[in-house]
Amino acid sequence: GQNIDQPTEMTATEGAIVQINCTYQTSGFNGLFWYQQHAGEAPTFLSYNVLDGLEEKGRFSSFLSRSKGYSYLLLKELQMKDSASYLCAVRERGGSYIPTFGRGTSLIVHP
Amino acid sequence: EAGVVQSPRYKIIEKKQPVAFWCNPISGHNTLYWYLQNLGQGPELLIRYENEEAVDDSQLPKDRFSAERLKGVDSTLKIQPAELGDSAVYLCASSLSQTGELFFGEGSRLTVL
């Protein structure tokens, strides 16, 4: 099984940088996803990390350290539309490969 | 390309009534998932299909929940009878394979009174 932990809520200012952390425990790591979910909408894919290091995609970057069971999502130049829930999901090796989601971090961006 | 389509978007029923949700995955996606999401929580897996075969349904409460994916395309999730605690958003997702990225539908929000 997996244990995924991320902060419940964060606030930040428009134009700033915010880092959302995710820690996990798993018996067989096979990849980590970040999804964005606006209220009342479907989760949408942001990033996927399977190897250690930083993956950059525009204003969003995701980092993974497998030895530490740790990932973060970095959002730069925050915009009001970035206010959403950010879901960390870990896929385990062997058998099902089904991603298990954390409870999500609600990010509030204010002017 | 059309995304994952779910219906209905919203459903309000009284407890003990039946309800069904429908999902049409992205064309060509062999893997289909049903997740349940409560307010303020992440999605929790109910069942996963590879084509028409249910390969992981250990989290599906089989006394009242059932699902099918006839012909390996569309899927239906049914609850009979519904209980108050079933009020949640039911998300359908699909992926090209079991190791691929998940694409989610907008969900079906169920309220049981």
mmCIF file of C-alpha atoms in Angstrom:
data_model
loop_
_atom_site.group_PDB
_atom_site.id
_atom_site.type_symbol
_atom_site.label_atom_id
_atom_site.label_comp_id
_atom_site.label_asym_id
_atom_site.label_seq_id
_atom_site.Cartn_x
_atom_site.Cartn_y
_atom_site.Cartn_z
ATOM 1 C CA GLY A 1 0.000 0.000 0.000
ATOM 2 C CA GLN A 2 0.901 3.639 -0.118
ATOM 3 C CA ASN A 3 0.832 6.574 2.252
ATOM 4 C CA ILE A 4 0.740 9.941 0.488
ATOM 5 C CA ASP A 5 0.958 13.194 2.398
ATOM 6 C CA GLN A 6 0.540 16.750 1.126
ATOM 7 C CA PRO A 7 -0.507 19.987 2.837
ATOM 8 C CA THR A 8 -4.229 20.637 2.960
ATOM 9 C CA GLU A 9 -4.126 24.290 2.002
ATOM 10 C CA MET A 10 -1.670 26.961 0.893
ATOM 11 C CA THR A 11 -2.033 30.629 0.046
ATOM 12 C CA ALA A 12 0.194 32.774 -2.138
ATOM 13 C CA THR A 13 0.270 36.137 -3.848
ATOM 14 C CA GLU A 14 -0.215 36.749 -7.547
ATOM 15 C CA GLY A 15 3.159 36.885 -9.297
ATOM 16 C CA ALA A 16 4.941 34.923 -6.575
ATOM 17 C CA ILE A 17 6.393 31.396 -6.539
ATOM 18 C CA VAL A 18 4.880 28.544 -4.546
ATOM 19 C CA GLN A 19 6.140 25.035 -3.837
ATOM 20 C CA ILE A 20 3.681 22.250 -3.024
ATOM 21 C CA ASN A 21 5.288 19.235 -1.373
ATOM 22 C CA CYS A 22 4.266 15.606 -1.508
ATOM 23 C CA THR A 23 5.806 12.778 0.498
ATOM 24 C CA TYR A 24 4.999 9.152 -0.007
ATOM 25 C CA GLN A 25 5.784 5.673 1.215
ATOM 26 C CA THR A 26 5.491 2.769 -1.170
ATOM 27 C CA SER A 27 6.852 -0.728 -1.522
ATOM 28 C CA GLY A 28 7.530 -0.414 -5.233
ATOM 29 C CA PHE A 29 7.614 3.045 -6.807
ATOM 30 C CA ASN A 30 6.672 3.293 -10.472
ATOM 31 C CA GLY A 31 6.025 6.978 -11.069
ATOM 32 C CA LEU A 32 4.451 10.090 -9.615
ATOM 33 C CA PHE A 33 1.806 12.310 -11.192
ATOM 34 C CA TRP A 34 0.671 15.841 -10.451
ATOM 35 C CA TYR A 35 -2.848 16.845 -11.445
ATOM 36 C CA GLN A 36 -4.642 20.205 -11.215
ATOM 37 C CA GLN A 37 -8.326 20.294 -10.333
ATOM 38 C CA HIS A 38 -10.452 23.445 -10.382
ATOM 39 C CA ALA A 39 -13.583 23.375 -8.241
ATOM 40 C CA GLY A 40 -16.316 21.367 -9.919
ATOM 41 C CA GLU A 41 -14.096 20.290 -12.787
ATOM 42 C CA ALA A 42 -12.120 17.232 -13.844
ATOM 43 C CA PRO A 43 -8.514 16.732 -12.734
ATOM 44 C CA THR A 44 -6.128 17.638 -15.558
ATOM 45 C CA PHE A 45 -2.630 16.231 -16.007
ATOM 46 C CA LEU A 46 0.320 18.491 -15.171
ATOM 47 C CA SER A 47 3.392 16.283 -14.920
ATOM 48 C CA TYR A 48 4.804 12.805 -14.536
ATOM 49 C CA ASN A 49 8.130 11.911 -12.878
ATOM 50 C CA VAL A 50 9.656 8.464 -12.780
ATOM 51 C CA LEU A 51 13.350 9.386 -12.491
ATOM 52 C CA ASP A 52 15.022 11.688 -9.977
ATOM 53 C CA GLY A 53 15.361 15.315 -10.896
ATOM 54 C CA LEU A 54 13.480 18.332 -12.108
ATOM 55 C CA GLU A 55 11.049 18.393 -15.027
ATOM 56 C CA GLU A 56 10.205 21.872 -16.266
ATOM 57 C CA LYS A 57 7.143 22.717 -18.301
ATOM 58 C CA GLY A 58 6.475 26.419 -18.700
ATOM 59 C CA ARG A 59 5.544 28.020 -15.389
ATOM 60 C CA PHE A 60 5.221 24.608 -13.726
ATOM 61 C CA SER A 61 8.067 22.322 -12.645
ATOM 62 C CA SER A 62 8.024 19.026 -10.790
ATOM 63 C CA PHE A 63 10.834 17.470 -8.804
ATOM 64 C CA LEU A 64 11.320 13.907 -7.606
ATOM 65 C CA SER A 65 13.669 12.240 -5.134
ATOM 66 C CA ARG A 66 12.950 8.514 -5.008
ATOM 67 C CA SER A 67 15.389 7.866 -2.159
ATOM 68 C CA LYS A 68 13.591 10.413 0.014
ATOM 69 C CA GLY A 69 10.066 9.543 -1.115
ATOM 70 C CA TYR A 70 9.568 13.188 -1.937
ATOM 71 C CA SER A 71 8.255 15.332 -4.754
ATOM 72 C CA TYR A 72 7.312 18.947 -5.160
ATOM 73 C CA LEU A 73 5.381 20.981 -7.684
ATOM 74 C CA LEU A 74 6.750 24.466 -8.272
ATOM 75 C CA LEU A 75 4.484 27.143 -9.697
ATOM 76 C CA LYS A 76 6.123 30.362 -10.892
ATOM 77 C CA GLU A 77 4.616 33.741 -11.769
ATOM 78 C CA LEU A 78 1.389 32.801 -10.059
ATOM 79 C CA GLN A 79 -1.858 33.860 -11.680
ATOM 80 C CA MET A 80 -5.326 34.031 -10.160
ATOM 81 C CA LYS A 81 -6.396 31.145 -12.392
ATOM 82 C CA ASP A 82 -3.851 28.919 -10.614
ATOM 83 C CA SER A 83 -6.204 28.812 -7.626
ATOM 84 C CA ALA A 84 -7.148 25.129 -7.591
ATOM 85 C CA SER A 85 -6.502 21.830 -5.869
ATOM 86 C CA TYR A 86 -3.224 20.099 -6.741
ATOM 87 C CA LEU A 87 -3.270 16.326 -6.486
ATOM 88 C CA CYS A 88 -0.198 14.154 -6.051
ATOM 89 C CA ALA A 89 -0.634 10.537 -7.204
ATOM 90 C CA VAL A 90 1.815 7.661 -6.890
ATOM 91 C CA ARG A 91 1.849 4.539 -9.013
ATOM 92 C CA GLU A 92 3.150 1.338 -7.542
ATOM 93 C CA ARG A 93 5.053 -1.304 -9.434
ATOM 94 C CA GLY A 94 3.753 -4.806 -9.814
ATOM 95 C CA GLY A 95 0.230 -5.883 -10.450
ATOM 96 C CA SER A 96 -2.176 -3.088 -10.973
ATOM 97 C CA TYR A 97 -0.068 0.047 -11.726
ATOM 98 C CA ILE A 98 -3.060 2.028 -10.485
ATOM 99 C CA PRO A 99 -2.257 5.601 -9.350
ATOM 100 C CA THR A 100 -3.224 6.291 -5.743
ATOM 101 C CA PHE A 101 -4.069 9.898 -5.037
ATOM 102 C CA GLY A 102 -3.289 12.077 -2.060
ATOM 103 C CA ARG A 103 -6.046 14.263 -0.624
ATOM 104 C CA GLY A 104 -4.879 17.282 -2.601
ATOM 105 C CA THR A 105 -3.553 20.723 -1.700
ATOM 106 C CA SER A 106 -5.958 23.617 -2.101
ATOM 107 C CA LEU A 107 -3.999 26.621 -3.395
ATOM 108 C CA ILE A 108 -5.507 30.072 -3.010
ATOM 109 C CA VAL A 109 -3.871 32.847 -5.021
ATOM 110 C CA HIS A 110 -4.781 36.354 -3.910
ATOM 111 C CA PRO A 111 -4.018 39.723 -5.506
ATOM 112 C CA GLU B 1 -10.278 14.742 -30.156
ATOM 113 C CA ALA B 2 -13.155 14.332 -27.720
ATOM 114 C CA GLY B 3 -12.291 13.799 -24.093
ATOM 115 C CA VAL B 4 -13.845 11.445 -21.582
ATOM 116 C CA VAL B 5 -17.596 12.014 -21.510
ATOM 117 C CA GLN B 6 -19.735 11.295 -18.484
ATOM 118 C CA SER B 7 -23.425 11.592 -17.795
ATOM 119 C CA PRO B 8 -25.392 12.740 -15.997
ATOM 120 C CA ARG B 9 -23.398 15.661 -14.573
ATOM 121 C CA TYR B 10 -25.709 15.932 -11.605
ATOM 122 C CA LYS B 11 -28.137 13.518 -9.993
ATOM 123 C CA ILE B 12 -30.301 13.939 -6.913
ATOM 124 C CA ILE B 13 -32.130 10.901 -5.566
ATOM 125 C CA GLU B 14 -33.692 9.687 -2.368
ATOM 126 C CA LYS B 15 -31.995 6.986 -0.365
ATOM 127 C CA LYS B 16 -32.766 3.406 -1.357
ATOM 128 C CA GLN B 17 -33.315 4.466 -4.976
ATOM 129 C CA PRO B 18 -31.113 3.111 -7.775
ATOM 130 C CA VAL B 19 -28.811 5.297 -9.871
ATOM 131 C CA ALA B 20 -26.578 4.702 -12.884
ATOM 132 C CA PHE B 21 -23.670 6.651 -14.340
ATOM 133 C CA TRP B 22 -22.353 6.337 -17.858
ATOM 134 C CA CYS B 23 -18.849 6.910 -19.221
ATOM 135 C CA ASN B 24 -17.521 7.083 -22.759
ATOM 136 C CA PRO B 25 -13.696 6.985 -22.719
ATOM 137 C CA ILE B 26 -11.328 8.515 -25.244
ATOM 138 C CA SER B 27 -11.311 6.489 -28.449
ATOM 139 C CA GLY B 28 -8.643 3.812 -28.411
ATOM 140 C CA HIS B 29 -8.095 3.890 -24.657
ATOM 141 C CA ASN B 30 -8.113 0.321 -23.391
ATOM 142 C CA THR B 31 -7.926 1.119 -19.692
ATOM 143 C CA LEU B 32 -10.913 2.640 -17.903
ATOM 144 C CA TYR B 33 -11.169 3.656 -14.247
ATOM 145 C CA TRP B 34 -14.012 4.618 -11.965
ATOM 146 C CA TYR B 35 -12.991 6.781 -9.007
ATOM 147 C CA LEU B 36 -15.038 8.241 -6.176
ATOM 148 C CA GLN B 37 -14.183 11.703 -4.858
ATOM 149 C CA ASN B 38 -15.534 13.191 -1.657
ATOM 150 C CA LEU B 39 -15.336 16.906 -0.987
ATOM 151 C CA GLY B 40 -11.836 17.957 -0.010
ATOM 152 C CA GLN B 41 -10.385 14.532 -0.743
ATOM 153 C CA GLY B 42 -8.457 12.955 -3.576
ATOM 154 C CA PRO B 43 -10.044 10.428 -5.935
ATOM 155 C CA GLU B 44 -10.315 6.859 -4.596
ATOM 156 C CA LEU B 45 -10.356 3.938 -7.005
ATOM 157 C CA LEU B 46 -13.504 1.866 -7.290
ATOM 158 C CA ILE B 47 -12.712 -0.336 -10.281
ATOM 159 C CA ARG B 48 -10.337 -0.589 -13.250
ATOM 160 C CA TYR B 49 -11.020 -2.240 -16.611
ATOM 161 C CA GLU B 50 -8.588 -3.523 -19.195
ATOM 162 C CA ASN B 51 -10.798 -3.687 -22.289
ATOM 163 C CA GLU B 52 -13.933 -5.452 -21.062
ATOM 164 C CA GLU B 53 -12.274 -7.219 -18.131
ATOM 165 C CA ALA B 54 -12.491 -5.866 -14.579
ATOM 166 C CA VAL B 55 -8.930 -6.358 -13.334
ATOM 167 C CA ASP B 56 -9.066 -4.509 -10.014
ATOM 168 C CA ASP B 57 -12.381 -4.194 -8.183
ATOM 169 C CA SER B 58 -11.237 -4.816 -4.632
ATOM 170 C CA GLN B 59 -12.473 -1.375 -3.500
ATOM 171 C CA LEU B 60 -15.920 -1.694 -5.065
ATOM 172 C CA PRO B 61 -18.666 -2.295 -2.431
ATOM 173 C CA LYS B 62 -20.168 -5.229 -4.251
ATOM 174 C CA ASP B 63 -23.269 -5.482 -2.108
ATOM 175 C CA ARG B 64 -24.680 -2.333 -3.712
ATOM 176 C CA PHE B 65 -22.312 -1.267 -6.489
ATOM 177 C CA SER B 66 -21.906 -2.909 -9.865
ATOM 178 C CA ALA B 67 -20.127 -1.950 -13.055
ATOM 179 C CA GLU B 68 -19.843 -3.210 -16.576
ATOM 180 C CA ARG B 69 -17.929 -2.393 -19.717
ATOM 181 C CA LEU B 70 -19.601 -4.247 -22.520
ATOM 182 C CA LYS B 71 -17.562 -4.455 -25.758
ATOM 183 C CA GLY B 72 -14.653 -2.788 -23.997
ATOM 184 C CA VAL B 73 -15.714 0.780 -24.752
ATOM 185 C CA ASP B 74 -18.491 2.503 -22.754
ATOM 186 C CA SER B 75 -18.933 1.720 -19.097
ATOM 187 C CA THR B 76 -21.784 1.973 -16.604
ATOM 188 C CA LEU B 77 -21.536 2.218 -12.833
ATOM 189 C CA LYS B 78 -24.669 1.387 -10.859
ATOM 190 C CA ILE B 79 -25.637 1.817 -7.233
ATOM 191 C CA GLN B 80 -28.652 -0.037 -5.885
ATOM 192 C CA PRO B 81 -29.862 0.873 -3.346
ATOM 193 C CA ALA B 82 -28.183 4.220 -2.737
ATOM 194 C CA GLU B 83 -27.307 5.318 0.796
ATOM 195 C CA LEU B 84 -26.739 8.788 2.213
ATOM 196 C CA GLY B 85 -22.995 8.137 2.386
ATOM 197 C CA ASP B 86 -22.832 7.570 -1.357
ATOM 198 C CA SER B 87 -23.145 11.298 -1.987
ATOM 199 C CA ALA B 88 -19.939 12.155 -3.856
ATOM 200 C CA VAL B 89 -18.528 12.854 -7.301
ATOM 201 C CA TYR B 90 -18.014 9.752 -9.448
ATOM 202 C CA LEU B 91 -15.118 10.268 -11.835
ATOM 203 C CA CYS B 92 -14.369 8.197 -14.886
ATOM 204 C CA ALA B 93 -10.884 8.201 -16.389
ATOM 205 C CA SER B 94 -9.237 6.425 -19.286
ATOM 206 C CA SER B 95 -5.696 5.795 -20.470
ATOM 207 C CA LEU B 96 -4.037 4.185 -23.474
ATOM 208 C CA SER B 97 -2.604 1.474 -21.284
ATOM 209 C CA GLN B 98 -2.270 0.607 -17.625
ATOM 210 C CA THR B 99 0.969 2.604 -17.447
ATOM 211 C CA GLY B 100 -0.282 5.671 -19.264
ATOM 212 C CA GLU B 101 -1.438 9.081 -18.126
ATOM 213 C CA LEU B 102 -5.050 9.238 -16.924
ATOM 214 C CA PHE B 103 -7.553 11.509 -18.634
ATOM 215 C CA PHE B 104 -10.564 12.329 -16.481
ATOM 216 C CA GLY B 105 -14.148 13.151 -17.309
ATOM 217 C CA GLU B 106 -15.903 16.007 -15.530
ATOM 218 C CA GLY B 107 -17.613 13.615 -13.147
ATOM 219 C CA SER B 108 -21.134 12.835 -12.045
ATOM 220 C CA ARG B 109 -22.128 14.541 -8.821
ATOM 221 C CA LEU B 110 -24.529 12.416 -6.784
ATOM 222 C CA THR B 111 -26.619 13.752 -3.926
ATOM 223 C CA VAL B 112 -28.581 11.228 -1.895
ATOM 224 C CA LEU B 113 -31.345 12.716 0.288
#
